[in-house]
């Protein structure tokens, strides 16, 4: 399955590259009482189509902030963020929500499936929130479930399926439609080792089929599925040998 990422024609910026995601000197600060906290400090990163990049670092190093900014959940204090060459650094809340719905898929440790919706309904939800009819959205969701070898679970609720199956449904929801930028925050954290390996295999397949992804993980064995690994400490990119200093 391929997930082409279209540009947002409502913005005046002209695409400058074919990279899936590009961060240019991104800094994010916030106030903590009288103190200014730097969550990200001058991060530059290029994510190519078909590339999976693992993000590692200690708690509080800026990993989640990096994902939030990459997925337009948050805006940089300075610097630029480009998705498919289009600048998304300073979108209105409505425009940012549209980018997320249409172009960016999130996968979380706790799955974040809607408990009152079936597997098919969860996967179809991003399409239904757009301009796709319920019937068309369900048809596409069933196609995704078939691809994931989960067609038999279409009408089951999250409480009726295993953790590994729930995470695969979440991946299907993240990639339905034209979205091909996948942001995964500890997607194997709630799974046992064997099930986690299965989820990583699925993520790798989706990237190899034309997606691109950032994977936050603290497990080297899961980071090994990525094409490369970057390391954060105190909001800054560091060399891998610095991890041990």
PDB file of C-alpha atoms in Angstrom:
ATOM      1  CA  UNK A   1       0.000   0.000   0.000  1.00  0.00           C
ATOM      2  CA  UNK A   2       1.246   3.509  -0.827  1.00  0.00           C
ATOM      3  CA  UNK A   3       0.127   6.689   0.842  1.00  0.00           C
ATOM      4  CA  UNK A   4       0.883   9.717  -1.365  1.00  0.00           C
ATOM      5  CA  UNK A   5       1.063  12.992   0.526  1.00  0.00           C
ATOM      6  CA  UNK A   6      -0.530  15.902  -1.286  1.00  0.00           C
ATOM      7  CA  UNK A   7       0.395  19.519  -0.638  1.00  0.00           C
ATOM      8  CA  UNK A   8      -1.932  22.040   1.018  1.00  0.00           C
ATOM      9  CA  UNK A   9      -2.975  24.328  -1.812  1.00  0.00           C
ATOM     10  CA  UNK A  10      -4.429  26.855   0.629  1.00  0.00           C
ATOM     11  CA  UNK A  11      -0.938  27.937   1.701  1.00  0.00           C
ATOM     12  CA  UNK A  12       1.201  30.344  -0.266  1.00  0.00           C
ATOM     13  CA  UNK A  13       4.450  28.476   0.330  1.00  0.00           C
ATOM     14  CA  UNK A  14       5.943  26.620  -2.609  1.00  0.00           C
ATOM     15  CA  UNK A  15       7.332  23.118  -1.997  1.00  0.00           C
ATOM     16  CA  UNK A  16      11.116  23.303  -1.691  1.00  0.00           C
ATOM     17  CA  UNK A  17      11.972  19.605  -1.494  1.00  0.00           C
ATOM     18  CA  UNK A  18      10.611  16.109  -1.829  1.00  0.00           C
ATOM     19  CA  UNK A  19      11.507  15.124   1.724  1.00  0.00           C
ATOM     20  CA  UNK A  20       8.687  13.659   3.789  1.00  0.00           C
ATOM     21  CA  UNK A  21       9.583  15.771   6.825  1.00  0.00           C
ATOM     22  CA  UNK A  22      12.178  18.458   7.395  1.00  0.00           C
ATOM     23  CA  UNK A  23      12.974  20.356  10.578  1.00  0.00           C
ATOM     24  CA  UNK A  24      15.195  23.398  10.152  1.00  0.00           C
ATOM     25  CA  UNK A  25      16.831  24.739  13.330  1.00  0.00           C
ATOM     26  CA  UNK A  26      13.685  24.057  15.355  1.00  0.00           C
ATOM     27  CA  UNK A  27      13.606  25.410  18.895  1.00  0.00           C
ATOM     28  CA  UNK A  28      10.723  25.102  21.344  1.00  0.00           C
ATOM     29  CA  UNK A  29      10.649  26.949  24.664  1.00  0.00           C
ATOM     30  CA  UNK A  30       7.970  27.376  27.319  1.00  0.00           C
ATOM     31  CA  UNK A  31       7.618  29.132  30.628  1.00  0.00           C
ATOM     32  CA  UNK A  32       7.736  27.237  33.917  1.00  0.00           C
ATOM     33  CA  UNK A  33       6.960  29.970  36.386  1.00  0.00           C
ATOM     34  CA  UNK A  34       9.722  32.576  36.062  1.00  0.00           C
ATOM     35  CA  UNK A  35      12.023  30.134  34.245  1.00  0.00           C
ATOM     36  CA  UNK A  36      12.244  29.584  30.493  1.00  0.00           C
ATOM     37  CA  UNK A  37      12.545  25.894  29.643  1.00  0.00           C
ATOM     38  CA  UNK A  38      14.056  24.828  26.322  1.00  0.00           C
ATOM     39  CA  UNK A  39      12.375  21.606  25.219  1.00  0.00           C
ATOM     40  CA  UNK A  40      14.093  21.542  21.801  1.00  0.00           C
ATOM     41  CA  UNK A  41      17.256  23.442  20.958  1.00  0.00           C
ATOM     42  CA  UNK A  42      18.069  24.029  17.282  1.00  0.00           C
ATOM     43  CA  UNK A  43      17.007  20.634  15.928  1.00  0.00           C
ATOM     44  CA  UNK A  44      17.586  19.989  12.226  1.00  0.00           C
ATOM     45  CA  UNK A  45      16.372  16.722  10.738  1.00  0.00           C
ATOM     46  CA  UNK A  46      15.498  15.392   7.281  1.00  0.00           C
ATOM     47  CA  UNK A  47      13.230  12.365   6.869  1.00  0.00           C
ATOM     48  CA  UNK A  48      13.198  10.905   3.371  1.00  0.00           C
ATOM     49  CA  UNK A  49      10.333   8.952   1.754  1.00  0.00           C
ATOM     50  CA  UNK A  50      10.667   5.277   2.635  1.00  0.00           C
ATOM     51  CA  UNK A  51      12.784   6.027   5.711  1.00  0.00           C
ATOM     52  CA  UNK A  52      12.126   5.057   9.327  1.00  0.00           C
ATOM     53  CA  UNK A  53      14.110   7.037  11.903  1.00  0.00           C
ATOM     54  CA  UNK A  54      14.240   5.952  15.552  1.00  0.00           C
ATOM     55  CA  UNK A  55      14.435   8.638  18.240  1.00  0.00           C
ATOM     56  CA  UNK A  56      16.093   7.688  21.523  1.00  0.00           C
ATOM     57  CA  UNK A  57      17.090   9.552  24.662  1.00  0.00           C
ATOM     58  CA  UNK A  58      16.403   9.777  28.394  1.00  0.00           C
ATOM     59  CA  UNK A  59      13.110  10.916  29.875  1.00  0.00           C
ATOM     60  CA  UNK A  60      12.682  14.656  29.427  1.00  0.00           C
ATOM     61  CA  UNK A  61      15.102  14.841  26.498  1.00  0.00           C
ATOM     62  CA  UNK A  62      12.496  16.275  24.104  1.00  0.00           C
ATOM     63  CA  UNK A  63      11.358  13.164  22.238  1.00  0.00           C
ATOM     64  CA  UNK A  64       7.618  13.745  22.648  1.00  0.00           C
ATOM     65  CA  UNK A  65       7.995  17.453  21.900  1.00  0.00           C
ATOM     66  CA  UNK A  66       9.769  16.523  18.679  1.00  0.00           C
ATOM     67  CA  UNK A  67       6.869  14.291  17.619  1.00  0.00           C
ATOM     68  CA  UNK A  68       4.285  16.919  18.567  1.00  0.00           C
ATOM     69  CA  UNK A  69       5.993  19.554  16.459  1.00  0.00           C
ATOM     70  CA  UNK A  70       6.555  17.154  13.559  1.00  0.00           C
ATOM     71  CA  UNK A  71       2.837  16.319  13.626  1.00  0.00           C
ATOM     72  CA  UNK A  72       1.593  19.942  14.006  1.00  0.00           C
ATOM     73  CA  UNK A  73       0.243  19.292  17.508  1.00  0.00           C
ATOM     74  CA  UNK A  74       2.580  22.063  18.615  1.00  0.00           C
ATOM     75  CA  UNK A  75       4.413  24.905  16.860  1.00  0.00           C
ATOM     76  CA  UNK A  76       8.114  25.745  17.098  1.00  0.00           C
ATOM     77  CA  UNK A  77       9.175  28.897  18.897  1.00  0.00           C
ATOM     78  CA  UNK A  78      11.639  29.387  16.067  1.00  0.00           C
ATOM     79  CA  UNK A  79      12.727  27.439  13.004  1.00  0.00           C
ATOM     80  CA  UNK A  80      10.717  25.803  10.246  1.00  0.00           C
ATOM     81  CA  UNK A  81       8.849  22.518   9.806  1.00  0.00           C
ATOM     82  CA  UNK A  82       8.118  21.243   6.303  1.00  0.00           C
ATOM     83  CA  UNK A  83       5.927  18.289   5.327  1.00  0.00           C
ATOM     84  CA  UNK A  84       6.502  17.198   1.751  1.00  0.00           C
ATOM     85  CA  UNK A  85       8.256  20.517   1.180  1.00  0.00           C
ATOM     86  CA  UNK A  86       5.346  22.626   2.447  1.00  0.00           C
ATOM     87  CA  UNK A  87       5.956  24.930   5.420  1.00  0.00           C
ATOM     88  CA  UNK A  88       3.592  24.023   8.288  1.00  0.00           C
ATOM     89  CA  UNK A  89       5.440  25.920  11.010  1.00  0.00           C
ATOM     90  CA  UNK A  90       2.797  28.532  11.774  1.00  0.00           C
ATOM     91  CA  UNK A  91      -0.598  27.115  10.874  1.00  0.00           C
ATOM     92  CA  UNK A  92      -3.886  28.176  12.403  1.00  0.00           C
ATOM     93  CA  UNK A  93      -5.449  25.532  14.695  1.00  0.00           C
ATOM     94  CA  UNK A  94      -7.964  24.621  11.989  1.00  0.00           C
ATOM     95  CA  UNK A  95      -5.306  24.288   9.286  1.00  0.00           C
ATOM     96  CA  UNK A  96      -3.083  22.230  11.595  1.00  0.00           C
ATOM     97  CA  UNK A  97      -5.980  19.881  12.343  1.00  0.00           C
ATOM     98  CA  UNK A  98      -6.569  19.421   8.612  1.00  0.00           C
ATOM     99  CA  UNK A  99      -2.901  18.600   8.027  1.00  0.00           C
ATOM    100  CA  UNK A 100      -3.025  15.982  10.794  1.00  0.00           C
ATOM    101  CA  UNK A 101      -6.233  14.448   9.517  1.00  0.00           C
ATOM    102  CA  UNK A 102      -5.094  14.301   5.909  1.00  0.00           C
ATOM    103  CA  UNK A 103      -1.331  13.816   6.043  1.00  0.00           C
ATOM    104  CA  UNK A 104      -0.059  12.605   9.432  1.00  0.00           C
ATOM    105  CA  UNK A 105      -0.774   9.381  11.274  1.00  0.00           C
ATOM    106  CA  UNK A 106      -0.085   8.939  15.004  1.00  0.00           C
ATOM    107  CA  UNK A 107       0.437   5.634  16.826  1.00  0.00           C
ATOM    108  CA  UNK A 108       0.568   5.713  20.626  1.00  0.00           C
ATOM    109  CA  UNK A 109       1.679   3.294  23.330  1.00  0.00           C
ATOM    110  CA  UNK A 110      -1.867   2.943  24.686  1.00  0.00           C
ATOM    111  CA  UNK A 111      -3.427   2.556  21.202  1.00  0.00           C
ATOM    112  CA  UNK A 112      -5.954   5.433  21.705  1.00  0.00           C
ATOM    113  CA  UNK A 113      -8.740   3.515  20.000  1.00  0.00           C
ATOM    114  CA  UNK A 114     -12.277   4.743  20.645  1.00  0.00           C
ATOM    115  CA  UNK A 115     -13.754   2.014  22.887  1.00  0.00           C
ATOM    116  CA  UNK A 116     -17.336   2.448  21.599  1.00  0.00           C
ATOM    117  CA  UNK A 117     -16.297   1.986  17.961  1.00  0.00           C
ATOM    118  CA  UNK A 118     -15.499  -1.296  16.220  1.00  0.00           C
ATOM    119  CA  UNK A 119     -12.128  -1.953  14.612  1.00  0.00           C
ATOM    120  CA  UNK A 120     -13.499  -0.968  11.206  1.00  0.00           C
ATOM    121  CA  UNK A 121     -15.116   2.165  12.627  1.00  0.00           C
ATOM    122  CA  UNK A 122     -11.894   3.196  14.354  1.00  0.00           C
ATOM    123  CA  UNK A 123      -9.936   2.878  11.128  1.00  0.00           C
ATOM    124  CA  UNK A 124     -12.620   4.694   9.120  1.00  0.00           C
ATOM    125  CA  UNK A 125     -12.847   7.581  11.605  1.00  0.00           C
ATOM    126  CA  UNK A 126     -10.255   9.905   9.985  1.00  0.00           C
ATOM    127  CA  UNK A 127     -12.052   9.604   6.649  1.00  0.00           C
ATOM    128  CA  UNK A 128     -15.462  10.222   8.193  1.00  0.00           C
ATOM    129  CA  UNK A 129     -14.118  13.332   9.912  1.00  0.00           C
ATOM    130  CA  UNK A 130     -13.281  14.584   6.427  1.00  0.00           C
ATOM    131  CA  UNK A 131     -15.592  14.532   3.463  1.00  0.00           C
ATOM    132  CA  UNK A 132     -15.852  10.776   2.896  1.00  0.00           C
ATOM    133  CA  UNK A 133     -19.258   9.140   3.235  1.00  0.00           C
ATOM    134  CA  UNK A 134     -19.709   6.511   5.928  1.00  0.00           C
ATOM    135  CA  UNK A 135     -20.182   3.772   3.336  1.00  0.00           C
ATOM    136  CA  UNK A 136     -17.028   4.703   1.421  1.00  0.00           C
ATOM    137  CA  UNK A 137     -15.039   5.063   4.638  1.00  0.00           C
ATOM    138  CA  UNK A 138     -16.101   1.604   5.786  1.00  0.00           C
ATOM    139  CA  UNK A 139     -15.166   0.096   2.423  1.00  0.00           C
ATOM    140  CA  UNK A 140     -11.688   1.585   2.664  1.00  0.00           C
ATOM    141  CA  UNK A 141     -11.385   0.499   6.306  1.00  0.00           C
ATOM    142  CA  UNK A 142     -12.240  -3.079   5.379  1.00  0.00           C
ATOM    143  CA  UNK A 143      -9.551  -2.967   2.683  1.00  0.00           C
ATOM    144  CA  UNK A 144      -7.013  -1.834   5.287  1.00  0.00           C
ATOM    145  CA  UNK A 145      -8.080  -4.578   7.693  1.00  0.00           C
ATOM    146  CA  UNK A 146      -7.655  -7.134   4.914  1.00  0.00           C
ATOM    147  CA  UNK A 147      -4.134  -5.857   4.291  1.00  0.00           C
ATOM    148  CA  UNK A 148      -3.380  -6.174   8.002  1.00  0.00           C
ATOM    149  CA  UNK A 149      -4.780  -9.733   8.101  1.00  0.00           C
ATOM    150  CA  UNK A 150      -7.453  -8.528  10.525  1.00  0.00           C
ATOM    151  CA  UNK A 151     -10.553  -8.754   8.345  1.00  0.00           C
ATOM    152  CA  UNK A 152     -12.186 -11.116  10.841  1.00  0.00           C
ATOM    153  CA  UNK A 153     -12.029  -8.416  13.532  1.00  0.00           C
ATOM    154  CA  UNK A 154     -13.904  -5.727  11.593  1.00  0.00           C
ATOM    155  CA  UNK A 155     -16.936  -5.659  13.884  1.00  0.00           C
ATOM    156  CA  UNK A 156     -15.201  -6.314  17.199  1.00  0.00           C
ATOM    157  CA  UNK A 157     -14.657  -3.611  19.780  1.00  0.00           C
ATOM    158  CA  UNK A 158     -11.215  -2.787  21.247  1.00  0.00           C
ATOM    159  CA  UNK A 159     -12.037  -4.630  24.480  1.00  0.00           C
ATOM    160  CA  UNK A 160     -12.666  -7.796  22.462  1.00  0.00           C
ATOM    161  CA  UNK A 161      -9.251  -7.987  20.763  1.00  0.00           C
ATOM    162  CA  UNK A 162      -5.683  -8.499  21.993  1.00  0.00           C
ATOM    163  CA  UNK A 163      -3.169  -5.731  22.595  1.00  0.00           C
ATOM    164  CA  UNK A 164      -1.196  -6.644  19.502  1.00  0.00           C
ATOM    165  CA  UNK A 165      -4.330  -6.652  17.373  1.00  0.00           C
ATOM    166  CA  UNK A 166      -5.386  -3.303  18.831  1.00  0.00           C
ATOM    167  CA  UNK A 167      -2.019  -1.774  17.934  1.00  0.00           C
ATOM    168  CA  UNK A 168      -2.298  -3.095  14.385  1.00  0.00           C
ATOM    169  CA  UNK A 169      -5.747  -1.511  14.135  1.00  0.00           C
ATOM    170  CA  UNK A 170      -4.194   1.736  15.388  1.00  0.00           C
ATOM    171  CA  UNK A 171      -1.551   1.526  12.663  1.00  0.00           C
ATOM    172  CA  UNK A 172      -4.291   0.971  10.099  1.00  0.00           C
ATOM    173  CA  UNK A 173      -6.092   4.073  11.360  1.00  0.00           C
ATOM    174  CA  UNK A 174      -2.843   6.039  11.186  1.00  0.00           C
ATOM    175  CA  UNK A 175      -2.264   5.170   7.527  1.00  0.00           C
ATOM    176  CA  UNK A 176      -5.740   5.125   5.990  1.00  0.00           C
ATOM    177  CA  UNK A 177      -6.306   7.506   3.115  1.00  0.00           C
ATOM    178  CA  UNK A 178      -3.472   9.585   1.693  1.00  0.00           C
ATOM    179  CA  UNK A 179      -1.410   9.896   4.859  1.00  0.00           C
ATOM    180  CA  UNK A 180       2.122   8.546   4.667  1.00  0.00           C
ATOM    181  CA  UNK A 181       3.926  10.319   7.506  1.00  0.00           C
ATOM    182  CA  UNK A 182       3.774   8.038  10.534  1.00  0.00           C
ATOM    183  CA  UNK A 183       4.703   9.278  14.030  1.00  0.00           C
ATOM    184  CA  UNK A 184       4.915   6.485  16.597  1.00  0.00           C
ATOM    185  CA  UNK A 185       5.413   7.189  20.317  1.00  0.00           C
ATOM    186  CA  UNK A 186       6.552   4.009  22.112  1.00  0.00           C
ATOM    187  CA  UNK A 187       4.114   1.863  20.070  1.00  0.00           C
ATOM    188  CA  UNK A 188       5.471  -1.373  21.564  1.00  0.00           C
ATOM    189  CA  UNK A 189       5.596  -0.166  25.170  1.00  0.00           C
ATOM    190  CA  UNK A 190       2.396  -1.929  26.242  1.00  0.00           C
ATOM    191  CA  UNK A 191       3.188  -5.173  24.399  1.00  0.00           C
ATOM    192  CA  UNK A 192       5.256  -8.245  25.172  1.00  0.00           C
ATOM    193  CA  UNK A 193       8.448  -8.799  23.216  1.00  0.00           C
ATOM    194  CA  UNK A 194       7.016 -11.202  20.629  1.00  0.00           C
ATOM    195  CA  UNK A 195       3.949  -9.063  19.953  1.00  0.00           C
ATOM    196  CA  UNK A 196       6.121  -5.958  19.846  1.00  0.00           C
ATOM    197  CA  UNK A 197       8.328  -7.533  17.187  1.00  0.00           C
ATOM    198  CA  UNK A 198       5.216  -8.273  15.139  1.00  0.00           C
ATOM    199  CA  UNK A 199       4.101  -4.645  15.371  1.00  0.00           C
ATOM    200  CA  UNK A 200       7.558  -3.441  14.336  1.00  0.00           C
ATOM    201  CA  UNK A 201       7.495  -5.790  11.369  1.00  0.00           C
ATOM    202  CA  UNK A 202       4.173  -4.255  10.313  1.00  0.00           C
ATOM    203  CA  UNK A 203       5.523  -0.712  10.730  1.00  0.00           C
ATOM    204  CA  UNK A 204       8.546  -1.628   8.642  1.00  0.00           C
ATOM    205  CA  UNK A 205       6.308  -3.022   5.899  1.00  0.00           C
ATOM    206  CA  UNK A 206       4.295   0.195   5.758  1.00  0.00           C
ATOM    207  CA  UNK A 207       7.437   2.312   5.525  1.00  0.00           C
ATOM    208  CA  UNK A 208       8.855   0.083   2.788  1.00  0.00           C
ATOM    209  CA  UNK A 209       5.557   0.450   0.893  1.00  0.00           C
ATOM    210  CA  UNK A 210       6.049   4.193   0.561  1.00  0.00           C
ATOM    211  CA  UNK A 211       5.548   5.723   3.990  1.00  0.00           C
ATOM    212  CA  UNK A 212       7.986   7.568   6.232  1.00  0.00           C
ATOM    213  CA  UNK A 213       8.178   7.463   9.993  1.00  0.00           C
ATOM    214  CA  UNK A 214       9.602   8.727  13.254  1.00  0.00           C
ATOM    215  CA  UNK A 215       9.689   6.101  15.998  1.00  0.00           C
ATOM    216  CA  UNK A 216      10.242   7.102  19.632  1.00  0.00           C
ATOM    217  CA  UNK A 217      11.502   4.110  21.594  1.00  0.00           C
ATOM    218  CA  UNK A 218      13.728   3.330  24.563  1.00  0.00           C
ATOM    219  CA  UNK A 219      14.408  -0.232  23.356  1.00  0.00           C
ATOM    220  CA  UNK A 220      17.517  -0.738  21.164  1.00  0.00           C
ATOM    221  CA  UNK A 221      16.046  -3.968  19.724  1.00  0.00           C
ATOM    222  CA  UNK A 222      13.101  -1.998  18.307  1.00  0.00           C
ATOM    223  CA  UNK A 223      15.286   0.897  17.181  1.00  0.00           C
ATOM    224  CA  UNK A 224      17.206  -1.685  15.141  1.00  0.00           C
ATOM    225  CA  UNK A 225      14.211  -1.882  12.778  1.00  0.00           C
ATOM    226  CA  UNK A 226      14.868   1.728  11.731  1.00  0.00           C
ATOM    227  CA  UNK A 227      17.131   2.898   8.940  1.00  0.00           C
ATOM    228  CA  UNK A 228      18.978   5.142  11.384  1.00  0.00           C
ATOM    229  CA  UNK A 229      18.752   6.319  14.971  1.00  0.00           C
ATOM    230  CA  UNK A 230      19.072   9.827  16.371  1.00  0.00           C
ATOM    231  CA  UNK A 231      19.693  10.653  20.021  1.00  0.00           C
ATOM    232  CA  UNK A 232      18.340  13.539  22.072  1.00  0.00           C
ATOM    233  CA  UNK A 233      19.592  14.908  25.358  1.00  0.00           C
ATOM    234  CA  UNK A 234      18.285  18.126  26.954  1.00  0.00           C
ATOM    235  CA  UNK A 235      16.523  19.013  23.723  1.00  0.00           C
ATOM    236  CA  UNK A 236      19.629  18.715  21.556  1.00  0.00           C
ATOM    237  CA  UNK A 237      20.792  16.174  19.005  1.00  0.00           C
ATOM    238  CA  UNK A 238      23.906  14.388  20.221  1.00  0.00           C
ATOM    239  CA  UNK A 239      26.323  11.862  18.775  1.00  0.00           C
ATOM    240  CA  UNK A 240      25.626   8.249  19.727  1.00  0.00           C
ATOM    241  CA  UNK A 241      28.918   7.901  21.597  1.00  0.00           C
ATOM    242  CA  UNK A 242      27.850  10.755  23.907  1.00  0.00           C
ATOM    243  CA  UNK A 243      25.098   8.493  25.276  1.00  0.00           C
ATOM    244  CA  UNK A 244      27.732   6.643  27.273  1.00  0.00           C
ATOM    245  CA  UNK A 245      29.551   9.700  28.628  1.00  0.00           C
TER     246      UNK A 245
END
